[in-house]
Short mmCIF file of the N, C-alpha and C atoms (twelve columns), coordinates in Angstrom:
data_MODEL
# 
_entry.id   MODEL 
# 
loop_
_atom_site.group_PDB 
_atom_site.id 
_atom_site.type_symbol 
_atom_site.label_atom_id 
_atom_site.label_alt_id 
_atom_site.label_comp_id 
_atom_site.label_asym_id 
_atom_site.label_seq_id 
_atom_site.Cartn_x 
_atom_site.Cartn_y 
_atom_site.Cartn_z 
_atom_site.pdbx_PDB_model_num 
ATOM 1   N N  . MET A 1  0.856   -0.846 -0.108  1 
ATOM 2   C CA . MET A 1  0.012   0.550  0.659   1 
ATOM 3   C C  . MET A 1  1.024   1.227  -0.521  1 
ATOM 4   N N  . GLY A 2  0.123   1.946  -0.476  1 
ATOM 5   C CA . GLY A 2  0.999   3.838  -0.657  1 
ATOM 6   C C  . GLY A 2  1.088   4.670  0.403   1 
ATOM 7   N N  . VAL A 3  1.725   4.922  0.321   1 
ATOM 8   C CA . VAL A 3  1.727   6.401  1.631   1 
ATOM 9   C C  . VAL A 3  0.691   7.513  0.770   1 
ATOM 10  N N  . THR A 4  -0.762  8.024  2.619   1 
ATOM 11  C CA . THR A 4  -0.754  8.737  2.192   1 
ATOM 12  C C  . THR A 4  -0.303  10.765 1.859   1 
ATOM 13  N N  . ALA A 5  -0.313  11.225 0.909   1 
ATOM 14  C CA . ALA A 5  0.485   12.565 1.732   1 
ATOM 15  C C  . ALA A 5  -0.421  13.286 2.123   1 
ATOM 16  N N  . GLY A 6  -0.595  14.590 3.019   1 
ATOM 17  C CA . GLY A 6  -0.968  15.373 3.305   1 
ATOM 18  C C  . GLY A 6  -1.755  16.380 2.801   1 
ATOM 19  N N  . ALA A 7  -3.379  17.078 2.808   1 
ATOM 20  C CA . ALA A 7  -4.012  17.571 2.123   1 
ATOM 21  C C  . ALA A 7  -3.429  18.468 0.914   1 
ATOM 22  N N  . ILE A 8  -4.114  17.813 0.029   1 
ATOM 23  C CA . ILE A 8  -4.247  18.656 -1.097  1 
ATOM 24  C C  . ILE A 8  -3.907  20.490 -0.929  1 
ATOM 25  N N  . TRP A 9  -4.879  20.687 -1.024  1 
ATOM 26  C CA . TRP A 9  -5.169  21.979 0.144   1 
ATOM 27  C C  . TRP A 9  -5.301  22.387 1.453   1 
ATOM 28  N N  . GLY A 10 -4.901  23.923 1.812   1 
ATOM 29  C CA . GLY A 10 -4.562  24.258 2.442   1 
ATOM 30  C C  . GLY A 10 -6.848  24.906 2.949   1 
ATOM 31  N N  . ARG A 11 -6.689  25.301 4.265   1 
ATOM 32  C CA . ARG A 11 -7.839  25.483 4.977   1 
ATOM 33  C C  . ARG A 11 -8.612  27.207 4.095   1 
ATOM 34  N N  . ALA A 12 -7.581  27.926 3.741   1 
ATOM 35  C CA . ALA A 12 -7.850  28.882 2.373   1 
ATOM 36  C C  . ALA A 12 -8.724  28.596 0.999   1 
ATOM 37  N N  . GLU A 13 -8.062  27.578 0.467   1 
ATOM 38  C CA . GLU A 13 -7.583  27.097 -0.714  1 
ATOM 39  C C  . GLU A 13 -9.615  26.026 -0.398  1 
ATOM 40  N N  . GLN A 14 -10.624 26.096 0.489   1 
ATOM 41  C CA . GLN A 14 -11.536 24.661 0.626   1 
ATOM 42  C C  . GLN A 14 -12.623 26.140 0.942   1 
ATOM 43  N N  . GLN A 15 -11.715 26.940 1.783   1 
ATOM 44  C CA . GLN A 15 -12.731 28.238 1.946   1 
ATOM 45  C C  . GLN A 15 -13.261 28.604 0.709   1 
ATOM 46  N N  . ASP A 16 -12.883 28.771 -0.259  1 
ATOM 47  C CA . ASP A 16 -12.760 29.777 -1.647  1 
ATOM 48  C C  . ASP A 16 -13.237 29.068 -1.602  1 
ATOM 49  N N  . PHE A 17 -13.011 27.761 -2.388  1 
ATOM 50  C CA . PHE A 17 -14.400 26.299 -3.055  1 
ATOM 51  C C  . PHE A 17 -14.878 26.590 -3.096  1 
ATOM 52  N N  . ARG A 18 -16.138 26.337 -1.274  1 
ATOM 53  C CA . ARG A 18 -16.616 26.128 -1.340  1 
ATOM 54  C C  . ARG A 18 -17.712 27.057 -1.218  1 
ATOM 55  N N  . SER A 19 -16.643 28.426 -1.702  1 
ATOM 56  C CA . SER A 19 -17.390 29.985 -1.213  1 
ATOM 57  C C  . SER A 19 -17.913 30.411 -3.017  1 
ATOM 58  N N  . ARG A 20 -17.331 29.166 -3.983  1 
ATOM 59  C CA . ARG A 20 -17.482 29.709 -5.743  1 
ATOM 60  C C  . ARG A 20 -18.090 28.224 -5.617  1 
ATOM 61  N N  . VAL A 21 -19.217 27.505 -5.233  1 
ATOM 62  C CA . VAL A 21 -19.509 26.775 -5.545  1 
ATOM 63  C C  . VAL A 21 -21.548 26.820 -4.394  1 
ATOM 64  N N  . ARG A 22 -21.235 26.946 -3.372  1 
ATOM 65  C CA . ARG A 22 -21.633 28.266 -3.147  1 
ATOM 66  C C  . ARG A 22 -22.744 29.189 -3.738  1 
ATOM 67  N N  . GLY A 23 -21.840 29.877 -4.621  1 
ATOM 68  C CA . GLY A 23 -21.759 31.218 -4.844  1 
ATOM 69  C C  . GLY A 23 -22.629 30.254 -6.883  1 
ATOM 70  N N  . THR A 24 -22.433 29.337 -7.606  1 
ATOM 71  C CA . THR A 24 -22.733 29.462 -7.951  1 
ATOM 72  C C  . THR A 24 -24.562 29.164 -7.965  1 
ATOM 73  N N  . LEU A 25 -24.188 27.242 -7.059  1 
ATOM 74  C CA . LEU A 25 -25.777 27.271 -6.970  1 
ATOM 75  C C  . LEU A 25 -27.084 28.490 -6.374  1 
ATOM 76  N N  . LEU A 26 -26.562 28.825 -5.394  1 
ATOM 77  C CA . LEU A 26 -26.690 29.561 -5.092  1 
ATOM 78  C C  . LEU A 26 -27.839 30.928 -6.730  1 
ATOM 79  N N  . GLY A 27 -26.703 31.237 -7.330  1 
ATOM 80  C CA . GLY A 27 -26.417 32.600 -8.147  1 
ATOM 81  C C  . GLY A 27 -27.535 32.051 -9.530  1 
ATOM 82  N N  . GLY A 28 -27.278 29.796 -9.122  1 
ATOM 83  C CA . GLY A 28 -28.206 29.649 -11.000 1 
ATOM 84  C C  . GLY A 28 -29.813 29.210 -10.153 1 
ATOM 85  N N  . ARG A 29 -29.964 29.584 -8.870  1 
ATOM 86  C CA . ARG A 29 -31.123 30.061 -7.926  1 
ATOM 87  C C  . ARG A 29 -31.968 30.401 -8.160  1 
ATOM 88  N N  . ARG A 30 -31.413 31.063 -8.674  1 
ATOM 89  C CA . ARG A 30 -31.570 33.056 -8.437  1 
ATOM 90  C C  . ARG A 30 -32.449 33.633 -9.600  1 
ATOM 91  N N  . ARG A 31 -31.279 33.466 -10.860 1 
ATOM 92  C CA . ARG A 31 -32.256 33.613 -11.954 1 
ATOM 93  C C  . ARG A 31 -32.155 32.709 -13.136 1 
ATOM 94  N N  . GLY A 32 -32.141 31.157 -12.785 1 
ATOM 95  C CA . GLY A 32 -31.961 30.195 -13.657 1 
ATOM 96  C C  . GLY A 32 -33.114 29.572 -13.716 1 
ATOM 97  N N  . THR A 33 -33.577 28.891 -12.301 1 
ATOM 98  C CA . THR A 33 -35.087 29.438 -12.255 1 
ATOM 99  C C  . THR A 33 -36.033 30.057 -11.977 1 
ATOM 100 N N  . ARG A 34 -36.107 30.831 -12.177 1 
ATOM 101 C CA . ARG A 34 -36.908 32.278 -11.019 1 
ATOM 102 C C  . ARG A 34 -37.255 32.847 -13.167 1 
ATOM 103 N N  . SER A 35 -36.463 32.199 -13.383 1 
ATOM 104 C CA . SER A 35 -36.817 33.067 -15.034 1 
ATOM 105 C C  . SER A 35 -37.823 32.094 -15.975 1 
ATOM 106 N N  . GLY A 36 -36.914 30.236 -15.812 1 
ATOM 107 C CA . GLY A 36 -36.930 29.236 -16.185 1 
ATOM 108 C C  . GLY A 36 -38.878 28.650 -15.631 1 
ATOM 109 N N  . ALA A 37 -38.690 29.144 -14.347 1 
ATOM 110 C CA . ALA A 37 -39.771 28.269 -13.276 1 
ATOM 111 C C  . ALA A 37 -41.173 28.266 -14.625 1 
ATOM 112 N N  . PRO A 38 -41.603 29.823 -14.420 1 
ATOM 113 C CA . PRO A 38 -43.013 29.468 -15.495 1 
ATOM 114 C C  . PRO A 38 -43.354 29.187 -16.954 1 
ATOM 115 N N  . VAL A 39 -42.047 29.305 -17.448 1 
ATOM 116 C CA . VAL A 39 -42.832 28.285 -18.681 1 
ATOM 117 C C  . VAL A 39 -41.551 26.907 -18.277 1 
ATOM 118 N N  . ASP A 40 -41.518 25.581 -17.153 1 
ATOM 119 C CA . ASP A 40 -41.134 24.497 -17.643 1 
ATOM 120 C C  . ASP A 40 -42.366 24.357 -18.222 1 
ATOM 121 N N  . ARG A 41 -41.456 22.934 -18.928 1 
ATOM 122 C CA . ARG A 41 -42.619 22.600 -19.594 1 
ATOM 123 C C  . ARG A 41 -43.017 22.345 -20.890 1 
ATOM 124 N N  . LEU A 42 -42.899 24.184 -21.380 1 
ATOM 125 C CA . LEU A 42 -43.466 24.822 -22.387 1 
ATOM 126 C C  . LEU A 42 -42.842 24.425 -23.007 1 
ATOM 127 N N  . ASP A 43 -43.602 24.505 -25.014 1 
ATOM 128 C CA . ASP A 43 -42.665 24.237 -25.985 1 
ATOM 129 C C  . ASP A 43 -42.476 26.046 -26.468 1 
ATOM 130 N N  . LEU A 44 -41.449 26.041 -27.137 1 
ATOM 131 C CA . LEU A 44 -41.279 27.396 -27.993 1 
ATOM 132 C C  . LEU A 44 -43.185 27.879 -28.048 1 
ATOM 133 N N  . ALA A 45 -43.232 27.261 -29.346 1 
ATOM 134 C CA . ALA A 45 -44.791 28.629 -29.596 1 
ATOM 135 C C  . ALA A 45 -45.702 28.260 -28.270 1 
ATOM 136 N N  . ALA A 46 -46.036 27.678 -26.900 1 
ATOM 137 C CA . ALA A 46 -46.215 28.144 -25.826 1 
ATOM 138 C C  . ALA A 46 -45.923 29.023 -25.407 1 
ATOM 139 N N  . VAL A 47 -44.194 29.390 -24.996 1 
ATOM 140 C CA . VAL A 47 -43.967 30.450 -23.917 1 
ATOM 141 C C  . VAL A 47 -44.155 31.990 -24.657 1 
ATOM 142 N N  . GLN A 48 -43.843 31.707 -26.710 1 
ATOM 143 C CA . GLN A 48 -44.143 32.784 -27.418 1 
ATOM 144 C C  . GLN A 48 -45.208 33.548 -27.422 1 
ATOM 145 N N  . GLU A 49 -46.178 32.988 -27.079 1 
ATOM 146 C CA . GLU A 49 -47.622 32.952 -27.777 1 
ATOM 147 C C  . GLU A 49 -47.787 32.944 -26.166 1 
ATOM 148 N N  . THR A 50 -47.732 33.162 -24.907 1 
ATOM 149 C CA . THR A 50 -47.468 33.425 -23.566 1 
ATOM 150 C C  . THR A 50 -46.770 34.983 -23.172 1 
ATOM 151 N N  . TYR A 51 -45.929 34.915 -23.367 1 
ATOM 152 C CA . TYR A 51 -44.557 35.734 -23.185 1 
ATOM 153 C C  . TYR A 51 -43.811 36.543 -24.296 1 
ATOM 154 N N  . GLY A 52 -44.722 36.492 -25.565 1 
ATOM 155 C CA . GLY A 52 -44.586 37.314 -27.176 1 
ATOM 156 C C  . GLY A 52 -43.372 36.637 -26.989 1 
ATOM 157 N N  . VAL A 53 -42.402 36.499 -28.005 1 
ATOM 158 C CA . VAL A 53 -41.036 36.811 -28.784 1 
ATOM 159 C C  . VAL A 53 -39.517 36.353 -28.148 1 
ATOM 160 N N  . GLU A 54 -39.715 37.433 -27.130 1 
ATOM 161 C CA . GLU A 54 -38.368 38.213 -26.652 1 
ATOM 162 C C  . GLU A 54 -38.178 36.895 -25.629 1 
ATOM 163 N N  . GLY A 55 -39.409 35.956 -25.392 1 
ATOM 164 C CA . GLY A 55 -39.858 35.369 -23.932 1 
ATOM 165 C C  . GLY A 55 -39.905 36.062 -22.987 1 
ATOM 166 N N  . VAL A 56 -39.401 34.879 -21.778 1 
ATOM 167 C CA . VAL A 56 -39.398 35.267 -20.274 1 
ATOM 168 C C  . VAL A 56 -38.441 36.369 -20.006 1 
ATOM 169 N N  . VAL A 57 -38.759 37.361 -20.081 1 
ATOM 170 C CA . VAL A 57 -37.660 38.521 -19.290 1 
ATOM 171 C C  . VAL A 57 -37.094 39.633 -17.707 1 
ATOM 172 N N  . ASP A 58 -38.847 39.220 -17.689 1 
ATOM 173 C CA . ASP A 58 -38.824 39.678 -16.037 1 
ATOM 174 C C  . ASP A 58 -39.553 38.889 -15.219 1 
ATOM 175 N N  . LEU A 59 -39.637 38.902 -13.625 1 
ATOM 176 C CA . LEU A 59 -39.992 37.667 -12.934 1 
ATOM 177 C C  . LEU A 59 -41.734 37.790 -12.916 1 
ATOM 178 N N  . ALA A 60 -41.925 35.994 -13.446 1 
ATOM 179 C CA . ALA A 60 -43.235 35.951 -13.785 1 
ATOM 180 C C  . ALA A 60 -43.707 35.028 -13.236 1 
ATOM 181 N N  . PRO A 61 -45.146 35.283 -12.506 1 
ATOM 182 C CA . PRO A 61 -45.660 34.303 -11.953 1 
ATOM 183 C C  . PRO A 61 -45.383 33.044 -11.865 1 
ATOM 184 N N  . ALA A 62 -44.907 32.449 -10.804 1 
ATOM 185 C CA . ALA A 62 -44.786 30.468 -11.397 1 
ATOM 186 C C  . ALA A 62 -45.298 29.533 -9.632  1 
ATOM 187 N N  . TYR A 63 -45.883 29.282 -9.729  1 
ATOM 188 C CA . TYR A 63 -45.865 28.238 -8.602  1 
ATOM 189 C C  . TYR A 63 -46.988 29.451 -7.238  1 
ATOM 190 N N  . GLY A 64 -47.574 29.906 -7.880  1 
ATOM 191 C CA . GLY A 64 -48.319 30.896 -6.701  1 
ATOM 192 C C  . GLY A 64 -47.901 32.110 -6.916  1 
ATOM 193 N N  . ARG A 65 -46.875 32.025 -6.883  1 
ATOM 194 C CA . ARG A 65 -46.302 33.711 -6.662  1 
ATOM 195 C C  . ARG A 65 -44.976 34.494 -7.870  1 
ATOM 196 N N  . ARG A 66 -44.419 34.801 -8.239  1 
ATOM 197 C CA . ARG A 66 -43.760 35.514 -8.762  1 
ATOM 198 C C  . ARG A 66 -42.101 34.988 -8.025  1 
ATOM 199 N N  . GLY A 67 -41.051 35.031 -9.028  1 
ATOM 200 C CA . GLY A 67 -39.995 34.517 -8.832  1 
ATOM 201 C C  . GLY A 67 -39.203 32.986 -7.825  1 
ATOM 202 N N  . ALA A 68 -40.797 32.403 -7.623  1 
ATOM 203 C CA . ALA A 68 -40.372 31.391 -7.335  1 
ATOM 204 C C  . ALA A 68 -39.497 29.898 -7.802  1 
ATOM 205 N N  . VAL A 69 -39.355 29.502 -6.823  1 
ATOM 206 C CA . VAL A 69 -37.969 28.692 -7.646  1 
ATOM 207 C C  . VAL A 69 -38.472 27.199 -7.653  1 
ATOM 208 N N  . SER A 70 -38.223 26.013 -8.272  1 
ATOM 209 C CA . SER A 70 -39.167 24.671 -8.111  1 
ATOM 210 C C  . SER A 70 -37.930 23.661 -7.855  1 
ATOM 211 N N  . HIS A 71 -38.488 22.717 -8.166  1 
ATOM 212 C CA . HIS A 71 -38.988 21.907 -7.373  1 
ATOM 213 C C  . HIS A 71 -37.300 20.713 -7.292  1 
ATOM 214 N N  . LEU A 72 -36.765 21.229 -8.858  1 
ATOM 215 C CA . LEU A 72 -35.657 20.418 -8.946  1 
ATOM 216 C C  . LEU A 72 -34.167 21.380 -9.274  1 
ATOM 217 N N  . THR A 73 -34.734 22.379 -8.719  1 
ATOM 218 C CA . THR A 73 -33.425 23.902 -8.322  1 
ATOM 219 C C  . THR A 73 -33.627 23.371 -6.626  1 
ATOM 220 N N  . GLN A 74 -34.672 23.013 -6.248  1 
ATOM 221 C CA . GLN A 74 -34.710 22.605 -4.500  1 
ATOM 222 C C  . GLN A 74 -33.669 21.510 -3.830  1 
ATOM 223 N N  . LEU A 75 -34.852 20.352 -5.237  1 
ATOM 224 C CA . LEU A 75 -33.171 18.926 -5.732  1 
ATOM 225 C C  . LEU A 75 -32.062 19.036 -4.310  1 
ATOM 226 N N  . THR A 76 -31.361 19.720 -5.779  1 
ATOM 227 C CA . THR A 76 -30.393 20.001 -5.744  1 
ATOM 228 C C  . THR A 76 -29.754 20.252 -4.999  1 
ATOM 229 N N  . LEU A 77 -30.221 21.780 -4.182  1 
ATOM 230 C CA . LEU A 77 -29.446 22.532 -3.074  1 
ATOM 231 C C  . LEU A 77 -29.957 21.020 -2.087  1 
ATOM 232 N N  . PHE A 78 -31.096 20.666 -1.713  1 
ATOM 233 C CA . PHE A 78 -31.258 19.855 -0.695  1 
ATOM 234 C C  . PHE A 78 -29.620 18.477 -0.689  1 
ATOM 235 N N  . SER A 79 -29.337 18.159 -2.765  1 
ATOM 236 C CA . SER A 79 -28.423 16.847 -2.453  1 
ATOM 237 C C  . SER A 79 -26.820 18.382 -2.004  1 
ATOM 238 N N  . VAL A 80 -26.198 18.933 -2.582  1 
ATOM 239 C CA . VAL A 80 -26.016 20.121 -2.213  1 
ATOM 240 C C  . VAL A 80 -24.953 19.511 -0.632  1 
ATOM 241 N N  . ASP A 81 -26.459 19.756 0.165   1 
ATOM 242 C CA . ASP A 81 -26.221 20.529 1.421   1 
ATOM 243 C C  . ASP A 81 -25.753 18.693 2.657   1 
ATOM 244 N N  . GLY A 82 -26.499 17.584 1.619   1 
ATOM 245 C CA . GLY A 82 -26.309 16.764 2.536   1 
ATOM 246 C C  . GLY A 82 -24.970 15.966 1.300   1 
# 
């Protein structure tokens, strides 16, 4: 069996990495699902019919309120937390 070396990253690098992962997940949650949740499972024609040619350009109601996140985002955040 081989000998295991010490930690590859120091404490500062680990904290920086965790911060970047957290920022990526929260940024995706804020912008991605808040824009995508209202049009989930709609085809392009239905999106354009409802929101115009540009599609969703601002927060639209989904799941009973504006800016709601989807169940997929919640599942992702819970999985990473675990």
